[in-house]
Coordinates of C-alpha atoms and ligand atoms in Angstrom, one line a residue:
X1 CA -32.6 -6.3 24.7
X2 CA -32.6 -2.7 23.1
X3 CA -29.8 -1.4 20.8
X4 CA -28.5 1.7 20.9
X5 CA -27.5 4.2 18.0
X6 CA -24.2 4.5 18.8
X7 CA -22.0 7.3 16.9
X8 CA -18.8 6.1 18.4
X9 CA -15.5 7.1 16.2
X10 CA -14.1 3.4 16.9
X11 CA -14.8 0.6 18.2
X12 CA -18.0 1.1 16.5
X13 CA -21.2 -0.1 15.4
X14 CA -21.0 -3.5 13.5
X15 CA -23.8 -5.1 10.8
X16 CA -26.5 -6.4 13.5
X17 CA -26.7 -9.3 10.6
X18 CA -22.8 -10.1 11.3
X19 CA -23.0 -9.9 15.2
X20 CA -26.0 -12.5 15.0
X21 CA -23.9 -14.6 13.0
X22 CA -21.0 -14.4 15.3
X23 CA -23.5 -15.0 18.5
X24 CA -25.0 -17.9 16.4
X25 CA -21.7 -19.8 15.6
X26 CA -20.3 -18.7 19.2
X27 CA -20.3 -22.1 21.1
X28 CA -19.7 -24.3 18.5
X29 CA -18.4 -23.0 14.8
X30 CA -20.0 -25.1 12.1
X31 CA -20.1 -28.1 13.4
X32 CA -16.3 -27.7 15.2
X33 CA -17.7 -27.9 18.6
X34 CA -16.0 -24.7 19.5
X35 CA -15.7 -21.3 19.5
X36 CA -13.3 -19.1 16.8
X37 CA -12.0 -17.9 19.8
X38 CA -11.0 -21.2 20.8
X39 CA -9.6 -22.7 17.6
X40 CA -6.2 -23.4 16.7
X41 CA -4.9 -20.0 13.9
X42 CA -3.1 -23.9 12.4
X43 CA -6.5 -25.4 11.9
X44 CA -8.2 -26.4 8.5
X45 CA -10.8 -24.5 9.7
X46 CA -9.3 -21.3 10.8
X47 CA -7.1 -21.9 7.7
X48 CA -10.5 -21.4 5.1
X49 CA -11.6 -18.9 8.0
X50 CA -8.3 -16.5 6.8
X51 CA -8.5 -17.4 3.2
X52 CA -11.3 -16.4 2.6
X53 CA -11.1 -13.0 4.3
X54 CA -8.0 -12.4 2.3
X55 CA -10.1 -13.4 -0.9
X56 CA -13.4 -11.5 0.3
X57 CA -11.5 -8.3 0.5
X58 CA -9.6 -9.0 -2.4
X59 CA -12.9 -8.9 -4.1
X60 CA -13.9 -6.1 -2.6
X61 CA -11.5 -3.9 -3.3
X62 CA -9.9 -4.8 -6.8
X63 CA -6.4 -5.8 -5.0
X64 CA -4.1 -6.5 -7.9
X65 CA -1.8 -10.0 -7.6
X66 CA 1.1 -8.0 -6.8
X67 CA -0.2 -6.4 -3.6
X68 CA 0.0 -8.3 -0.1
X69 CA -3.0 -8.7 2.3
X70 CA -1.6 -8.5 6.1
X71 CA -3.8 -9.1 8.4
X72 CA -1.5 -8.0 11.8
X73 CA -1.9 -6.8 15.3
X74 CA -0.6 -3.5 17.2
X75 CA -3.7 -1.2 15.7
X76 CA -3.4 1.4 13.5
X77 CA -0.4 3.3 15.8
X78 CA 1.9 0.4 15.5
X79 CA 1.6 1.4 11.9
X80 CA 3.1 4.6 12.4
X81 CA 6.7 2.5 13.1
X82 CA 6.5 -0.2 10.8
X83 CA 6.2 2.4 7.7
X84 CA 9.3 3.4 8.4
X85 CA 11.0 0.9 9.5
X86 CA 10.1 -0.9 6.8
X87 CA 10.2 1.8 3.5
X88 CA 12.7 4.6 4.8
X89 CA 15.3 3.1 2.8
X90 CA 17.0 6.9 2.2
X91 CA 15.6 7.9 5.6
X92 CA 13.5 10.8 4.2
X93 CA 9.6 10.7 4.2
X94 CA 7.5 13.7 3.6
X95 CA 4.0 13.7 6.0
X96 CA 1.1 16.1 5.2
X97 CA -0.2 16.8 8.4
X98 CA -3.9 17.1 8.6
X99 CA -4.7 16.1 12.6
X100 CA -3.5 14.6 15.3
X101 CA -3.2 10.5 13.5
X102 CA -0.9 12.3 10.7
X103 CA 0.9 14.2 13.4
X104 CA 1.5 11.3 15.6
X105 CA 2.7 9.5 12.4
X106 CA 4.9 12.4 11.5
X107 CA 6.7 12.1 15.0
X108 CA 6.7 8.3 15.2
X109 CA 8.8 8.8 11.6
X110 CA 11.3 11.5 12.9
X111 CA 12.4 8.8 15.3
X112 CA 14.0 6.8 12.0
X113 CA 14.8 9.2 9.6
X114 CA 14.0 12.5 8.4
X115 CA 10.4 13.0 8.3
X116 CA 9.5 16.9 6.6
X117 CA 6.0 18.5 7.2
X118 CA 5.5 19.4 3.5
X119 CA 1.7 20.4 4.5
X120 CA -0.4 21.3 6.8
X121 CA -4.3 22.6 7.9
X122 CA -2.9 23.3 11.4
X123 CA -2.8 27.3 10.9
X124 CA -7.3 26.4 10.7
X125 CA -7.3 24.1 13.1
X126 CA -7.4 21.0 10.4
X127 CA -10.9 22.3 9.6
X128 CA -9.7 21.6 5.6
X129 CA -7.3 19.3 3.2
X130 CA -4.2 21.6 2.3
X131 CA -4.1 22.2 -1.6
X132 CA -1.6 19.4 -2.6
X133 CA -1.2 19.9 -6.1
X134 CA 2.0 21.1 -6.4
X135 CA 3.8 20.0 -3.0
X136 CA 7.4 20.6 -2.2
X137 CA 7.7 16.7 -2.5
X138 CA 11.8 16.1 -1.3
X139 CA 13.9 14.8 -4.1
X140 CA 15.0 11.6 -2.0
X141 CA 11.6 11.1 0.3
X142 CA 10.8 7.3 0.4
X143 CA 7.3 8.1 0.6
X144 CA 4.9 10.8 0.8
X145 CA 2.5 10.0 4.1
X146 CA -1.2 11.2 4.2
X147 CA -4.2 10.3 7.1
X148 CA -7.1 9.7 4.3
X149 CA -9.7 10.7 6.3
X150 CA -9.6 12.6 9.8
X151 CA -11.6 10.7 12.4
X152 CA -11.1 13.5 15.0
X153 CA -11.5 16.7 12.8
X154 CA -13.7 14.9 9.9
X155 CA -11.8 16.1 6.7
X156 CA -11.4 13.2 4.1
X157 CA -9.2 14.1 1.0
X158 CA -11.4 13.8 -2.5
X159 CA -8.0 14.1 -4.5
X160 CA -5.2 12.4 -3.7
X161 CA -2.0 14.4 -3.1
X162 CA 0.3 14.6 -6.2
X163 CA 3.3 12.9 -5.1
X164 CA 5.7 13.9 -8.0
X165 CA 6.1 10.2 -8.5
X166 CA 6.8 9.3 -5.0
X167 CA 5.3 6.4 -3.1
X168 CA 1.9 7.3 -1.5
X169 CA 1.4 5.7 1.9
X170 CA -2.1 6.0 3.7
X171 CA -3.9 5.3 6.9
X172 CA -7.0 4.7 5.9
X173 CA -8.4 3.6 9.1
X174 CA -11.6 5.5 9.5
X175 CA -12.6 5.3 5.8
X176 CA -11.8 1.7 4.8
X177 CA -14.4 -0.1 2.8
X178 CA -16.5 2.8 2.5
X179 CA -16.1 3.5 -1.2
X180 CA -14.0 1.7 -4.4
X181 CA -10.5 2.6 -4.2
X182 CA -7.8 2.7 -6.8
X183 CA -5.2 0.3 -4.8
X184 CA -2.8 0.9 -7.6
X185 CA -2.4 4.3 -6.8
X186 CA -0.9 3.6 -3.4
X187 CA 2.4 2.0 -2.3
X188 CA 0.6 0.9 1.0
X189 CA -2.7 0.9 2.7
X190 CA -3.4 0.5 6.1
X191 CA -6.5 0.5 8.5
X192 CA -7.7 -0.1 12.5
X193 CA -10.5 -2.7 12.2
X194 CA -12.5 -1.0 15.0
X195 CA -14.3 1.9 12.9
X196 CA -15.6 0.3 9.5
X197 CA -14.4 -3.5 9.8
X198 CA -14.3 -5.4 13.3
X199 CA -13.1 -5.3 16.3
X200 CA -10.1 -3.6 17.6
X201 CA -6.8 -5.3 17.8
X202 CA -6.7 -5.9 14.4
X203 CA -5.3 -3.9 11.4
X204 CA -5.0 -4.7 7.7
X205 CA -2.2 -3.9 5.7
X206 CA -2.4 -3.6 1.7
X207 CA 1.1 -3.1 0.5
X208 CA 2.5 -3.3 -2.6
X209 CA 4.9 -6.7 -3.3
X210 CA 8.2 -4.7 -4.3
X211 CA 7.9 -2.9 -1.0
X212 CA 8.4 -6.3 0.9
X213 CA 11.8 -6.8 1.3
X214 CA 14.4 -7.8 3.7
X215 CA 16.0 -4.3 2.9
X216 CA 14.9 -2.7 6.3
X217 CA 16.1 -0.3 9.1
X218 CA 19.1 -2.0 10.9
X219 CA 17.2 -3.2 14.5
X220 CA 14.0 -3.4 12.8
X221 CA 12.2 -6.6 14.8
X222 CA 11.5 -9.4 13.3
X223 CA 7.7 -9.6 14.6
X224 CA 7.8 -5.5 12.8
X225 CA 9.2 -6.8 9.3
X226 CA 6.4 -6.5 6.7
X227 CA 8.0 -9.9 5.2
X228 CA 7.7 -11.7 8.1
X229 CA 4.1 -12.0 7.7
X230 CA 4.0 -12.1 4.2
X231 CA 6.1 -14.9 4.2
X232 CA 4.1 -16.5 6.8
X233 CA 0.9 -15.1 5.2
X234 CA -0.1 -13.5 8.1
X235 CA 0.2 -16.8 9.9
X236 CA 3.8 -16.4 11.1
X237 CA 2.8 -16.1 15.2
X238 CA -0.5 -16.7 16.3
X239 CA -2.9 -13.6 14.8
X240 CA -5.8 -11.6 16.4
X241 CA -8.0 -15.2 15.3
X242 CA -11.3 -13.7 16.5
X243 CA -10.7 -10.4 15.0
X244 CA -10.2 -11.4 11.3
X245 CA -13.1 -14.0 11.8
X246 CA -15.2 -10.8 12.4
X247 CA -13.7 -9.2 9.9
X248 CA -14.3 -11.8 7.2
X249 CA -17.8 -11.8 8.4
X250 CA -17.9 -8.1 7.3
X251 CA -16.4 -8.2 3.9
X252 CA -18.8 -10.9 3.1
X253 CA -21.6 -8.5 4.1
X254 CA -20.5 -5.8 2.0
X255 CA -20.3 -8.4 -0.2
X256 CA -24.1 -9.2 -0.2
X257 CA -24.8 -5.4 -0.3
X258 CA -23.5 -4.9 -3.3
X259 CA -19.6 -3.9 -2.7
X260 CA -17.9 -0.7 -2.4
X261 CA -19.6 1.1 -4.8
X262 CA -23.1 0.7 -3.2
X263 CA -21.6 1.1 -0.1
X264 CA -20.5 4.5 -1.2
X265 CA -23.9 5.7 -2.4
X266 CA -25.3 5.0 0.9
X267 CA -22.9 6.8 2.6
X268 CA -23.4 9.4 0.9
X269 CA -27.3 9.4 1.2
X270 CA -26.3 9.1 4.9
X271 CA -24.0 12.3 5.0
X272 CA -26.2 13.9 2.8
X273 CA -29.4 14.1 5.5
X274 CA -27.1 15.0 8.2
X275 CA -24.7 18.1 6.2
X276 CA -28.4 19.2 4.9
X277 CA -29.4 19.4 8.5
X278 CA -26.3 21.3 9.5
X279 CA -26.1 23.9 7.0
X280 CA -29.7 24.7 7.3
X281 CA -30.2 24.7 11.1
X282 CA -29.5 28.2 12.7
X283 CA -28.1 26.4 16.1
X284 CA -25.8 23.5 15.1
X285 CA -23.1 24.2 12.5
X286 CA -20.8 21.9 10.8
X287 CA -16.5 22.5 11.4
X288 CA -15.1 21.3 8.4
X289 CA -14.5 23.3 5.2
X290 CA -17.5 21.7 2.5
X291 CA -15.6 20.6 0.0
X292 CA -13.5 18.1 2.3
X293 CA -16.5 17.0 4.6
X294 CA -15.7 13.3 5.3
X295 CA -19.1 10.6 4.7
X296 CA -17.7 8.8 8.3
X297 CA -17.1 11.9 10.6
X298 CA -19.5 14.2 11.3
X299 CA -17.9 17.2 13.7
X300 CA -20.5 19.9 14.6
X301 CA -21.0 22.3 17.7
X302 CA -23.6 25.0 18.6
X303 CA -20.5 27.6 19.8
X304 CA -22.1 27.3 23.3
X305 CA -20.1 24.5 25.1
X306 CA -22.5 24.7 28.0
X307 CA -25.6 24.1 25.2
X308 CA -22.3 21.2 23.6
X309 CA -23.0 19.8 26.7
X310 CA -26.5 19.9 27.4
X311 CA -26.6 18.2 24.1
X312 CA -24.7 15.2 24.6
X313 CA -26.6 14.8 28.0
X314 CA -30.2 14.5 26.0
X315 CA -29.3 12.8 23.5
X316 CA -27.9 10.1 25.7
X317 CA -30.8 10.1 27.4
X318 CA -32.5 9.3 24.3
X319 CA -30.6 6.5 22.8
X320 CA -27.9 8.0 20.5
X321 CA -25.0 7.0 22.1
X322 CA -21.1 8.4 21.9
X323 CA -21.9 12.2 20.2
X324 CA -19.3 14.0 21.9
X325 CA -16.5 14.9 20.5
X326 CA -13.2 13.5 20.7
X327 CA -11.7 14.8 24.2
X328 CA -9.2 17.3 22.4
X329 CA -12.1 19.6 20.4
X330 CA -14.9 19.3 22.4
X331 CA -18.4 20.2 20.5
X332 CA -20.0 17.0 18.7
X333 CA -18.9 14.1 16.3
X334 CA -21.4 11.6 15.0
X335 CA -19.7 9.0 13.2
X336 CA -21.9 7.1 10.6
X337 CA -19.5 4.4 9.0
X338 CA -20.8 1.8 6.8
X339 CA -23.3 -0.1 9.6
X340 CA -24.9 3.1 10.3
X341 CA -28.0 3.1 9.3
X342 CA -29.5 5.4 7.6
X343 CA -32.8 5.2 9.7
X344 CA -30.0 6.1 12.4
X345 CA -29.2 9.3 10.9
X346 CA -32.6 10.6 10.4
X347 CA -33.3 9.9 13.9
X348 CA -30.6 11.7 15.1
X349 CA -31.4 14.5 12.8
X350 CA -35.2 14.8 14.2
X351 CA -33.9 15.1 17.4
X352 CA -31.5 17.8 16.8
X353 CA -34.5 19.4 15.3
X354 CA -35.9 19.3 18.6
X355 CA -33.5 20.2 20.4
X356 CA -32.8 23.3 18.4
X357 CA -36.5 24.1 18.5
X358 CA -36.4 24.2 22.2
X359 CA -33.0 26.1 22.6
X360 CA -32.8 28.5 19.8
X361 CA -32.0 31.9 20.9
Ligands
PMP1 N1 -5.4 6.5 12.5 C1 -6.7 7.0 12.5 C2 -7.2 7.7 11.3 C3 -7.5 6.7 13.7 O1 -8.7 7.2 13.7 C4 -7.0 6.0 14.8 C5 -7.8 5.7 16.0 N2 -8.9 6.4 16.2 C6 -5.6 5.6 14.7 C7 -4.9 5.8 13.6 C8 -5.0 4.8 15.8 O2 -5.6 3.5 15.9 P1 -5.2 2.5 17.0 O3 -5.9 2.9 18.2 O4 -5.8 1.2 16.4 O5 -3.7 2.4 17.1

């Protein structure tokens, strides 16, 4: 068996430690005689399974008592309805639009309400985090919406927007877990597994307990209803079983690694030998504006797309998997979330030195 490196922006790499785990307990889960997969979501075991993955992340992150975990299905996109469905009481929601996830989100809202671009990095193409500290936040917004960290254009905010009071709501799919966060600063979290926690089909919602009401858009389904599953604490259907299993498995290994503020020193280690690389090589070159480089996404082309190319061809060949970029930029993205390692990124980067060697004009 040979492992890859892969750099995919999601679903990506997982802990090897957690995936021999999984394999381990795969045909019979301590001493169940089955698989996760196979267990009743109403068992005693799947019951301590979810528990403590809600616990585990409670840990991790500092979640205060009056914030509910979710643990729901639909990904990340199915987010972009149930925000408003759920908090556009006044139907107004300001969106800061810095890629395509916010975008998407921004259209998904206008479909319920009034949804107002209040900023944008469009006009660069989202190469940088608009200056939100004085935003033209709308007196009766619900929320102000922000995509914490661009998987596709790798911008990450350092500063939270000022939301003049206002509720902050943030997708923090492709930068969850990867540092501490303030959770008390937002009115709701959410995150894809598939980049820094598990496997796709499963998203995690942190949302504050005030916010849970029955007070939701007329039509709003009942399976779409934040309180629904926090009634039902996240066990009102049958959930994605095997996905917050993996999940758990996770949180327990960031856990063991010292939490979220370890996790964050690595990453930036990580970043660091890679944006060092970049800004000193005179063939690749980083996209994003410094000061809002994201630790997770890594975008950088040569400004030859036949040499782009020739790129992700070699270093296929050998061994580091999923560099190119997402389908609507082109160039390169190496992704490096939290299971990355950093032998991984120094790898990468002595190959790039090769490579530049070789084809250096
Ligand atoms: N938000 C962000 C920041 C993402 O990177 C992605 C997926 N790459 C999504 C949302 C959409 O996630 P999903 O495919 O789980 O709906």
């Amino acid at each position: 068996m040979s492992r890859v490196y892969n750099f995919s922006a999601g679903p990506a790499v997982l802990p090897e430690d957690v995936l021999k785990e999984a394999a381990a307990e795969m045909l019979d889960y301590r001493g169940t005689g089955m698989s996760v997969m196979e267990m009743s979501h109403r068992s005693k075991a799947y019951d301590t399974i979810i528990k403590e993955a809600e616990s585990d992340l409670r840990d991790l992150l500092h979640i205060p008592d009056n914030y509910k975990v979710l643990f729901l299905q639909g990904g990340a996109s199915q987010q972009f309805a149930m925000v408003p469905m759920n908090l556009m009481k006044n139907k107004v929601a300001d969106y800061i639009l810095t890629g395509q996830w916010a975008k998407k989100a921004y259209q998904e809202g206008s479909i319920y309400g009034k949804a107002n671009a209040i900023a944008s990095s469009a006009d660069k193409t989202f190469s940088y985090i608009p200056d939100c500290s004085d935003l033209p936040v709308s007196e009766d917004a619900d929320y102000v919406y922000i995509c914490e960290n661009n998987t596709i254009y790798g911008t990450k905010y350092w500063t939270l927007p000022d939301t003049k009071g206002k509720l902050l709501v943030a997708d923090q799919s492709s930068c969850f877990l990867s540092e501490p966060v303030d959770v008390t600063k937002y009115g709701l979290i959410f995150a894809g597994a598939q980049k820094n926690v598990g496997p796709a089909g499963t998203v995690i919602v942190i949302v504050r307990e005030d916010l849970v009401t029955e007070d939701v858009l007329p039509g709003t389904p009942t399976m779409l209803r934040y309180k629904t599953h926090a009634d039902a604490e996240s066990l009102y259907n049958t959930p994605p079983t095997y996905g917050i299993y993996m999940c758990g498995k996770v949180f327990k290994w960031l856990k063991a690694r010292g939490g979220l503020a370890a996790m964050k020193e690595y990453n930036e280690k990580k970043a660091e030998i890679l944006y060092d690389f970049l800004d000193a090589s005179q063939l690749f070159k980083g996209t994003v504006v410094k000061k809002d480089r994201s630790l997770m996404n890594v975008p950088f082309v040569t400004g030859d797309e036949e040499l782009d190319a020739l790129f992700v061809k070699e270093s296929k060949a050998a061994g580091f998997e999923n560099l190119k970029g997402h389908r609507t930029v082109g160039g390169m993205r190496a992704s490096i979330y939290n299971a990355m390692p950093a032998e991984g990124v120094e790898k990468l980067v002595e190959f790039m030195a090769d490579f530049e060697k070789k084809h250096r004009k």
